[in-house]
CSV table of C-alpha atoms in Angstrom, one decimal:
chain,number,residue,atom,x,y,z
F,1,MET,CA,33.7,4.5,-8.8
F,2,GLU,CA,33.8,6.7,-5.3
F,3,ILE,CA,31.5,9.6,-5.7
F,4,LYS,CA,32.4,12.8,-3.2
F,5,ALA,CA,29.6,13.9,-0.5
F,6,VAL,CA,29.6,17.9,-0.8
F,7,PRO,CA,28.5,20.0,2.7
F,8,ALA,CA,25.3,21.7,2.1
F,9,GLY,CA,24.4,22.5,5.3
F,10,ARG,CA,24.5,21.5,9.2
F,11,ALA,CA,21.7,22.1,12.3
F,12,HIS,CA,21.8,21.3,15.3
F,13,LEU,CA,18.6,20.6,17.4
F,14,ARG,CA,17.6,22.6,20.4
F,15,ASN,CA,17.7,20.9,23.8
F,16,ALA,CA,15.6,18.2,24.0
F,17,ALA,CA,13.8,18.9,20.4
F,18,ARG,CA,13.4,16.0,18.2
F,19,VAL,CA,12.6,14.6,14.8
F,20,VAL,CA,9.3,13.6,14.5
F,21,GLY,CA,7.8,10.8,12.8
F,22,PRO,CA,9.1,7.7,11.0
F,23,LEU,CA,11.7,8.3,8.2
F,24,TRP,CA,12.2,12.1,9.4
F,25,ALA,CA,9.4,14.3,9.1
F,26,VAL,CA,10.4,16.1,6.5
F,27,GLU,CA,7.7,16.4,3.6
F,28,VAL,CA,9.5,15.7,0.4
F,29,GLY,CA,6.3,14.9,-1.4
F,30,ARG,CA,4.6,17.9,-0.7
F,31,ALA,CA,4.6,20.7,-3.0
F,32,GLY,CA,6.8,23.8,-2.1
F,33,PRO,CA,10.2,24.0,-0.2
F,34,PRO,CA,10.8,21.3,2.1
F,35,ARG,CA,9.7,21.1,5.7
F,36,MET,CA,10.4,20.1,8.7
F,37,LEU,CA,8.3,19.0,12.1
F,38,LEU,CA,10.6,19.0,15.2
F,39,ARG,CA,8.2,18.2,18.7
F,40,GLU,CA,9.9,20.2,21.4
F,41,GLY,CA,8.1,19.1,24.9
F,42,THR,CA,4.6,19.3,24.6
F,43,SER,CA,4.7,21.5,21.3
F,44,LEU,CA,4.7,20.4,17.4
F,45,GLU,CA,6.6,22.7,15.6
F,46,LEU,CA,7.2,23.6,11.7
F,47,HIS,CA,10.1,24.6,10.0
F,48,ASP,CA,11.0,25.8,7.0
F,49,LEU,CA,14.3,23.9,6.4
F,50,ASP,CA,16.1,25.8,4.0
F,51,ALA,CA,16.1,28.3,6.5
F,52,PHE,CA,16.8,26.2,9.7
F,53,PHE,CA,19.7,24.7,8.1
F,54,GLY,CA,20.6,28.6,7.3
F,55,ALA,CA,20.4,29.5,10.7
F,56,GLN,CA,18.1,31.8,9.5
F,57,PRO,CA,14.2,31.9,11.6
F,58,SER,CA,12.7,28.9,10.4
F,59,LEU,CA,9.6,28.6,12.9
F,60,ILE,CA,6.6,29.2,10.2
F,61,SER,CA,3.7,27.8,12.9
F,62,ALA,CA,4.0,25.4,16.7
F,63,PHE,CA,0.8,23.5,17.9
F,64,ALA,CA,0.1,22.2,21.2
F,65,VAL,CA,-0.2,18.0,21.3
F,66,PRO,CA,-3.2,17.2,22.1
F,67,TRP,CA,-2.2,13.5,23.8
F,68,PRO,CA,0.7,15.4,25.6
F,69,ASP,CA,1.1,12.0,27.8
F,70,GLU,CA,1.5,9.8,24.7
F,71,GLU,CA,4.5,9.0,22.9
F,72,SER,CA,3.1,7.2,20.0
F,73,TRP,CA,1.0,9.5,17.5
F,74,GLU,CA,1.7,10.8,13.7
F,75,ALA,CA,1.3,14.3,12.8
F,76,ALA,CA,0.7,16.5,9.5
F,77,VAL,CA,0.3,20.0,9.1
F,78,SER,CA,-1.5,22.0,6.1
F,79,PRO,CA,0.2,23.6,3.7
F,80,ASP,CA,-0.1,27.2,4.8
F,81,GLY,CA,1.0,26.3,8.5
F,82,ASP,CA,-2.1,27.2,9.8
F,83,VAL,CA,-4.1,23.7,10.3
F,84,GLY,CA,-2.1,21.1,12.4
F,85,VAL,CA,-3.2,17.3,11.7
F,86,PHE,CA,-2.8,15.0,14.7
F,87,CYS,CA,-3.5,11.0,14.5
F,88,ASN,CA,-3.4,8.2,17.1
F,89,ASP,CA,-4.9,5.0,17.2
F,90,GLU,CA,-8.4,6.3,18.0
F,91,ALA,CA,-8.5,9.6,16.7
F,92,VAL,CA,-8.0,12.3,13.9
F,93,ARG,CA,-8.2,15.6,15.7
F,94,ALA,CA,-7.2,19.1,14.0
F,95,VAL,CA,-6.4,22.2,15.7
F,96,THR,CA,-4.9,25.6,14.9
F,97,PRO,CA,-1.9,27.4,16.7
F,98,THR,CA,-3.9,29.1,19.3
F,99,GLY,CA,-4.6,26.1,20.4
F,100,ALA,CA,-8.5,25.6,19.5
F,101,VAL,CA,-10.3,22.3,18.3
F,102,LEU,CA,-11.5,22.3,14.8
F,103,TRP,CA,-13.0,18.8,14.4
F,104,GLU,CA,-11.9,15.6,16.0
F,105,HIS,CA,-13.0,12.3,14.2
F,106,ARG,CA,-12.9,9.1,16.3
F,107,GLY,CA,-12.6,6.1,14.9
F,108,HIS,CA,-13.0,2.2,16.2
F,109,ARG,CA,-10.9,1.5,18.9
F,110,ARG,CA,-8.4,-1.9,18.7
F,111,HIS,CA,-9.1,-4.2,21.4
F,112,SER,CA,-5.4,-3.6,22.8
F,113,ARG,CA,-4.0,-0.3,22.2
F,114,LYS,CA,0.2,-0.1,22.8
F,115,GLU,CA,1.7,2.0,20.0
F,116,ASN,CA,-0.1,4.3,17.2
F,117,ARG,CA,-0.8,2.1,14.0
F,118,SER,CA,-2.5,4.9,12.2
F,119,SER,CA,-0.7,7.4,10.1
F,120,CYS,CA,-3.1,10.9,8.2
F,121,ARG,CA,-1.9,13.2,5.8
F,122,VAL,CA,-2.7,16.7,4.4
F,123,SER,CA,-3.1,17.0,0.6
F,124,ASP,CA,-1.3,18.9,-1.2
F,125,ASP,CA,-4.5,21.5,-2.0
F,126,GLY,CA,-5.1,21.9,1.9
F,127,ARG,CA,-8.7,20.3,1.4
F,128,HIS,CA,-8.8,16.8,2.2
F,129,VAL,CA,-7.1,14.7,5.7
F,130,TRP,CA,-5.9,11.3,4.4
F,131,ALA,CA,-6.4,9.2,7.1
F,132,MET,CA,-5.8,4.8,8.0
F,133,LEU,CA,-7.7,4.1,11.3
F,134,PRO,CA,-9.1,1.0,13.2
F,135,GLY,CA,-11.9,-0.8,11.3
F,136,PRO,CA,-15.2,-2.2,13.2
F,137,PRO,CA,-13.5,-4.9,15.6
F,138,SER,CA,-14.7,-8.4,15.4
F,139,SER,CA,-17.3,-9.9,17.3
F,140,GLY,CA,-18.4,-13.2,18.0
F,141,VAL,CA,-16.0,-16.4,20.1
F,142,TRP,CA,-14.1,-18.8,18.9
F,143,ARG,CA,-15.6,-22.5,19.1
F,144,ASP,CA,-13.9,-25.6,20.8
F,145,ASP,CA,-14.1,-26.8,17.2
F,146,GLY,CA,-11.8,-23.9,16.1
F,147,ALA,CA,-14.0,-22.0,14.1
F,148,PHE,CA,-15.1,-17.8,14.5
F,149,ASP,CA,-18.7,-17.9,15.3
F,150,GLY,CA,-19.6,-13.9,14.4
F,151,THR,CA,-18.3,-11.1,12.3
F,152,PRO,CA,-14.9,-11.2,12.0
F,153,TYR,CA,-12.2,-8.3,11.1
F,154,ARG,CA,-12.5,-7.1,7.9
F,155,GLY,CA,-9.6,-4.6,8.5
F,156,ASP,CA,-8.2,-0.8,8.5
F,157,GLU,CA,-10.1,1.8,7.2
F,158,TRP,CA,-9.0,4.4,4.5
F,159,LEU,CA,-10.5,7.5,5.2
F,160,VAL,CA,-10.7,11.3,3.1
F,161,LEU,CA,-12.2,13.9,5.5
F,162,ALA,CA,-12.4,17.2,4.8
F,163,ALA,CA,-9.9,19.6,5.9
F,164,ASP,CA,-12.1,22.2,7.3
F,165,THR,CA,-14.4,20.1,9.1
F,166,GLY,CA,-13.6,16.4,9.7
F,167,ARG,CA,-16.5,15.4,7.4
F,168,VAL,CA,-16.4,11.6,5.9
F,169,VAL,CA,-16.1,12.2,2.3
F,170,ALA,CA,-14.7,8.9,1.5
F,171,ARG,CA,-13.5,5.3,3.1
F,172,GLU,CA,-12.6,2.1,2.2
F,173,THR,CA,-11.8,-0.9,3.8
F,174,LEU,CA,-8.3,-2.4,3.1
F,175,GLY,CA,-8.7,-6.1,4.5
F,176,CYS,CA,-5.5,-5.3,6.6
F,177,ALA,CA,-4.6,-5.0,10.6
F,178,ALA,CA,-1.6,-2.5,10.5
F,179,VAL,CA,0.9,-2.7,12.9
F,180,GLY,CA,2.5,0.3,11.2
F,181,GLY,CA,1.9,2.3,8.2
F,182,GLY,CA,2.8,5.9,6.1
F,183,HIS,CA,1.5,8.2,3.8
F,184,LEU,CA,3.1,9.7,0.7
F,185,PRO,CA,1.4,11.4,-1.7
F,186,HIS,CA,2.0,11.6,-5.3
F,187,ALA,CA,3.5,14.0,-7.9
F,188,ASP,CA,0.5,14.6,-9.4
F,189,GLY,CA,-1.7,16.0,-6.3
F,190,ARG,CA,-4.6,13.7,-6.8
F,191,HIS,CA,-3.2,10.8,-6.0
F,192,MET,CA,-1.5,8.7,-2.4
F,193,GLY,CA,0.2,6.4,-1.5
F,194,LEU,CA,-0.3,4.1,1.6
F,195,GLY,CA,2.6,1.7,3.1
F,196,VAL,CA,0.9,-0.6,5.5
F,197,GLY,CA,3.1,-3.3,7.5
F,198,GLU,CA,1.2,-6.6,9.3
F,199,GLY,CA,4.2,-7.6,10.9
F,200,GLN,CA,4.9,-11.2,9.8
F,201,ASP,CA,1.6,-11.3,7.8
F,202,GLY,CA,3.0,-9.0,5.3
F,203,LEU,CA,3.7,-5.4,3.9
F,204,HIS,CA,1.3,-3.6,1.5
F,205,VAL,CA,1.3,-1.0,-1.0
F,206,TYR,CA,-1.8,0.7,-1.9
F,207,TRP,CA,-3.1,3.3,-4.1
F,208,GLY,CA,-5.9,5.8,-4.0
F,209,ARG,CA,-7.7,8.3,-5.5
F,210,LEU,CA,-10.8,10.5,-4.7
F,211,GLU,CA,-13.2,10.3,-7.0
F,212,GLU,CA,-17.1,11.9,-7.4
F,213,ASP,CA,-18.8,8.3,-6.2
F,214,GLY,CA,-15.7,7.5,-3.8
F,215,LEU,CA,-12.5,6.5,-3.2
F,216,ARG,CA,-10.8,4.4,-5.8
F,217,VAL,CA,-8.0,2.0,-4.0
F,218,TRP,CA,-5.9,-0.4,-5.2
F,219,LYS,CA,-3.4,-2.7,-4.1
F,220,HIS,CA,0.1,-3.5,-5.6
F,221,GLU,CA,-0.1,-7.7,-6.1
F,222,ASP,CA,2.8,-8.5,-3.8
F,223,ASP,CA,2.3,-8.9,-0.1
F,224,TYR,CA,5.9,-7.6,0.6
F,225,ARG,CA,6.9,-4.2,-0.5
F,226,ILE,CA,7.5,-1.6,1.1
F,227,LEU,CA,6.7,1.8,-0.8
F,228,LEU,CA,9.3,4.2,-0.8
F,229,ASP,CA,9.3,6.8,-3.1
F,230,VAL,CA,7.6,8.7,-6.0
F,231,HIS,CA,9.7,9.9,-8.9
F,232,PRO,CA,9.4,13.7,-9.4
F,233,SER,CA,7.5,13.3,-12.8
F,234,GLY,CA,4.7,10.6,-10.9
F,235,LEU,CA,5.3,8.2,-14.1
F,236,SER,CA,7.0,5.5,-11.9
F,237,TYR,CA,8.0,4.9,-7.8
F,238,LEU,CA,10.2,2.8,-5.9
F,239,SER,CA,9.5,-0.4,-3.5
F,240,TYR,CA,11.8,-2.2,-1.3
F,241,ALA,CA,11.2,-5.6,-0.9
F,242,PRO,CA,13.3,-7.0,2.1
F,243,PRO,CA,16.2,-7.7,2.4
F,244,ASP,CA,17.9,-7.2,-0.7
F,245,GLU,CA,15.9,-6.0,-3.6
F,246,ILE,CA,14.7,-2.3,-4.7
F,247,ALA,CA,12.3,-1.7,-7.6
F,248,TRP,CA,11.2,0.2,-10.3
F,249,HIS,CA,7.2,0.5,-10.9
F,250,SER,CA,5.4,1.8,-13.5
F,251,PHE,CA,2.4,4.2,-12.4
F,252,PRO,CA,-0.7,3.4,-12.0
F,253,GLY,CA,-0.2,-0.1,-13.2
F,254,GLY,CA,2.6,-1.1,-10.8
F,255,LEU,CA,4.4,-3.1,-13.4
F,256,ILE,CA,8.2,-4.1,-12.5
F,257,MET,CA,10.6,-2.3,-14.6
F,258,ARG,CA,13.8,-2.8,-13.0
F,259,ARG,CA,14.8,-4.6,-10.0
F,260,LEU,CA,18.3,-4.0,-7.9
F,261,ASP,CA,20.0,-6.3,-5.9
F,262,ALA,CA,21.8,-5.2,-2.7
F,263,ALA,CA,24.9,-7.4,-4.3
F,264,ASP,CA,24.8,-6.0,-7.3
F,265,ALA,CA,25.7,-2.7,-5.8
F,266,TRP,CA,28.2,-3.4,-3.3
F,267,ARG,CA,30.1,-6.3,-2.4
F,268,PRO,CA,32.0,-5.8,0.8
F,269,ALA,CA,34.9,-8.0,1.9
F,270,THR,CA,32.8,-9.9,4.1
F,271,GLY,CA,29.4,-10.4,4.5
F,272,GLU,CA,25.9,-10.2,2.4
F,273,ALA,CA,24.7,-6.4,1.3
F,274,TYR,CA,21.5,-5.7,2.5
F,275,TRP,CA,19.2,-2.6,1.3
F,276,ASP,CA,17.9,-0.2,4.1
F,277,GLY,CA,15.8,2.0,2.1
F,278,ALA,CA,16.1,4.2,-1.3
F,279,GLY,CA,14.5,7.6,-2.5
F,280,TYR,CA,15.1,10.1,-5.6
F,281,VAL,CA,17.7,12.6,-4.5
F,282,ASP,CA,16.5,14.5,-7.5
F,283,ALA,CA,14.9,13.4,-11.2
F,284,ASP,CA,18.2,11.7,-12.4
F,285,THR,CA,19.2,9.8,-9.0
F,286,VAL,CA,18.5,7.8,-6.3
F,287,ILE,CA,20.4,7.1,-3.4
F,288,ALA,CA,19.8,3.8,-1.7
F,289,THR,CA,21.6,2.8,2.0
F,290,ALA,CA,23.2,-1.0,2.2
F,291,THR,CA,24.0,-2.5,5.1
F,292,LEU,CA,25.9,-5.5,6.0
F,293,TYR,CA,23.8,-7.9,7.8
F,294,ALA,CA,23.6,-8.2,11.7
F,295,GLU,CA,26.1,-5.2,11.8
F,296,SER,CA,26.5,-1.8,13.1
F,297,PRO,CA,24.9,1.3,12.0
F,298,GLN,CA,28.8,2.6,10.7
F,299,ASP,CA,28.5,-0.2,8.1
F,300,ALA,CA,26.1,1.7,6.7
F,301,ARG,CA,27.2,2.6,3.0
F,302,HIS,CA,25.3,4.9,0.5
F,303,ILE,CA,24.9,4.3,-3.0
F,304,LEU,CA,23.8,6.7,-6.1
F,305,ILE,CA,22.1,4.8,-8.6
F,306,ASP,CA,20.7,6.5,-12.3
F,307,ALA,CA,16.9,6.8,-11.6
F,308,VAL,CA,16.6,6.1,-14.9
F,309,SER,CA,18.6,2.8,-15.7
F,310,GLY,CA,19.0,1.5,-12.6
F,311,GLN,CA,22.5,1.6,-13.1
F,312,VAL,CA,24.7,1.7,-10.1
F,313,ARG,CA,27.3,5.0,-10.5
F,314,GLY,CA,29.1,4.9,-7.3
F,315,GLU,CA,29.5,4.6,-3.5
F,316,VAL,CA,28.8,7.8,-2.0
F,317,ARG,CA,32.6,9.0,0.1
F,318,TYR,CA,32.0,11.7,3.2
F,319,PRO,CA,34.5,13.2,5.2
F,320,MET,CA,34.0,12.0,7.9
F,321,PRO,CA,32.7,8.2,9.3
F,322,PRO,CA,29.6,6.8,7.4
F,323,HIS,CA,26.1,7.7,8.5
F,324,GLU,CA,23.3,5.4,8.8
F,325,SER,CA,20.5,6.2,6.5
F,326,ALA,CA,20.5,8.9,4.1
F,327,TYR,CA,17.1,10.7,3.9
F,328,PRO,CA,16.8,12.4,0.2
F,329,LEU,CA,15.2,15.6,-0.4
F,330,GLY,CA,14.3,15.5,-4.3
F,331,ASP,CA,16.2,18.7,-4.8
F,332,GLY,CA,19.6,17.5,-5.4
F,333,THR,CA,20.4,17.2,-1.4
F,334,TRP,CA,19.9,14.5,1.3
F,335,LEU,CA,20.2,14.5,5.1
F,336,THR,CA,21.7,12.3,7.7
F,337,ALA,CA,22.1,12.5,11.3
F,338,GLU,CA,24.3,11.8,14.0
F,339,GLY,CA,23.2,12.5,17.9
F,340,ASP,CA,21.7,15.9,17.8
F,341,THR,CA,23.7,17.3,14.8
F,342,LEU,CA,22.0,16.9,11.3
F,343,PHE,CA,23.8,17.2,8.3
F,344,ARG,CA,22.5,18.1,4.6
F,345,TRP,CA,24.8,16.8,1.8
F,346,THR,CA,24.9,16.6,-2.0
F,347,TYR,CA,27.7,15.7,-4.6
F,348,ARG,CA,29.5,16.0,-7.5
C-alpha cells in the first residue's frame, strides 16, 4: 500500500547556517512545541520550529559558542531558552545569551581527543543537566606477559548537575568507553535514556532516574542496540539492532514485545533491505527508513508502521525523488532534508 506524503512546510537555511548535532537538533522529546538548534558562524541559535517553517520570526535566543575553533561539541538549551549548555570531551559549560559563563564542570581528559564523545541534555523542568563525560583515566603499565599492572579504566561517567550552579547532584560509572552517544528524555519527565556507541565493542542502552539517594541506572541486556524513540505514553520505546531489526520494548523493564525485520517491510526488486532508523510520527504511527545495503541515499524508502501492533501500513510516496532519512516530530509530521532545504511532511 502506498501512502501519500503531504507537504506541511519548507524552509531554507541561511548562508552558512547548519543544523547542529546528531540526528538533527530538534528537541522532539521535550515538553512543548518542537525547537531547533542551528549553528551560524560562532553562534548557536534556538528557533521555534513551527515559526521557522512558517517564515515568521522564529529566533528564541542565541549563544556564543564557547569553543569556536572546535567542530566537535554538543549543545542543549533550557526549556525557557535563557541558558545554553555546551559539552565537549573535557567539560560542560553553561552560558547566557549575553555571553556570561554561569558555571563550568570539568571532567577527566581522555588520553587522545580527536572528536567529541560526550553528550548533554537539560531536563524538561530545567532543574538539571544530564551529561556523559570521560571517567578517571587508567594508570599503570602493561607487563611483558600481557597483563596490566595498575588501575584500569572503569568507564565513562553519567552525571546529573544542578542547572543553576553546575554542582554534581549524582554520578554513576557506566563501564563503557564511548565513541559517541546521545540523550533521550522519557515522556514522564523523570527518566532519561542514554544511547552509547563503542564502535566495534558494542552499542548500549541505559536508563537513569534521579532519586533522593542518588542516580539509579539500569542497562538493557542486549549489547548491540541503538535507542531510537520513546512512545508519547511512556509505556514503551523503540530500539534498532543493526542492520535489520526494529524492536518495541516495554518500559521500564525493556522486554521486547515485538520485532520487525526490514525484509518484512520492504522487498526491493534486487538486493536486501536494511533499516536506517525509526521514530514516532504520533502515538499511533512509526516511520522507519529502509535502504538497500551499500547503495546511494536515493534508494531510501520510508515505511509507516502501526505503533501498537507493529503491522506495516505502507510505503510513503513523495511528490519528488525520495529523501534519505526521515526525522519524526511526534506531532503527526516529520522532517527530511535536501541540500540547504528542510522539508516538513504529514500523510494521508
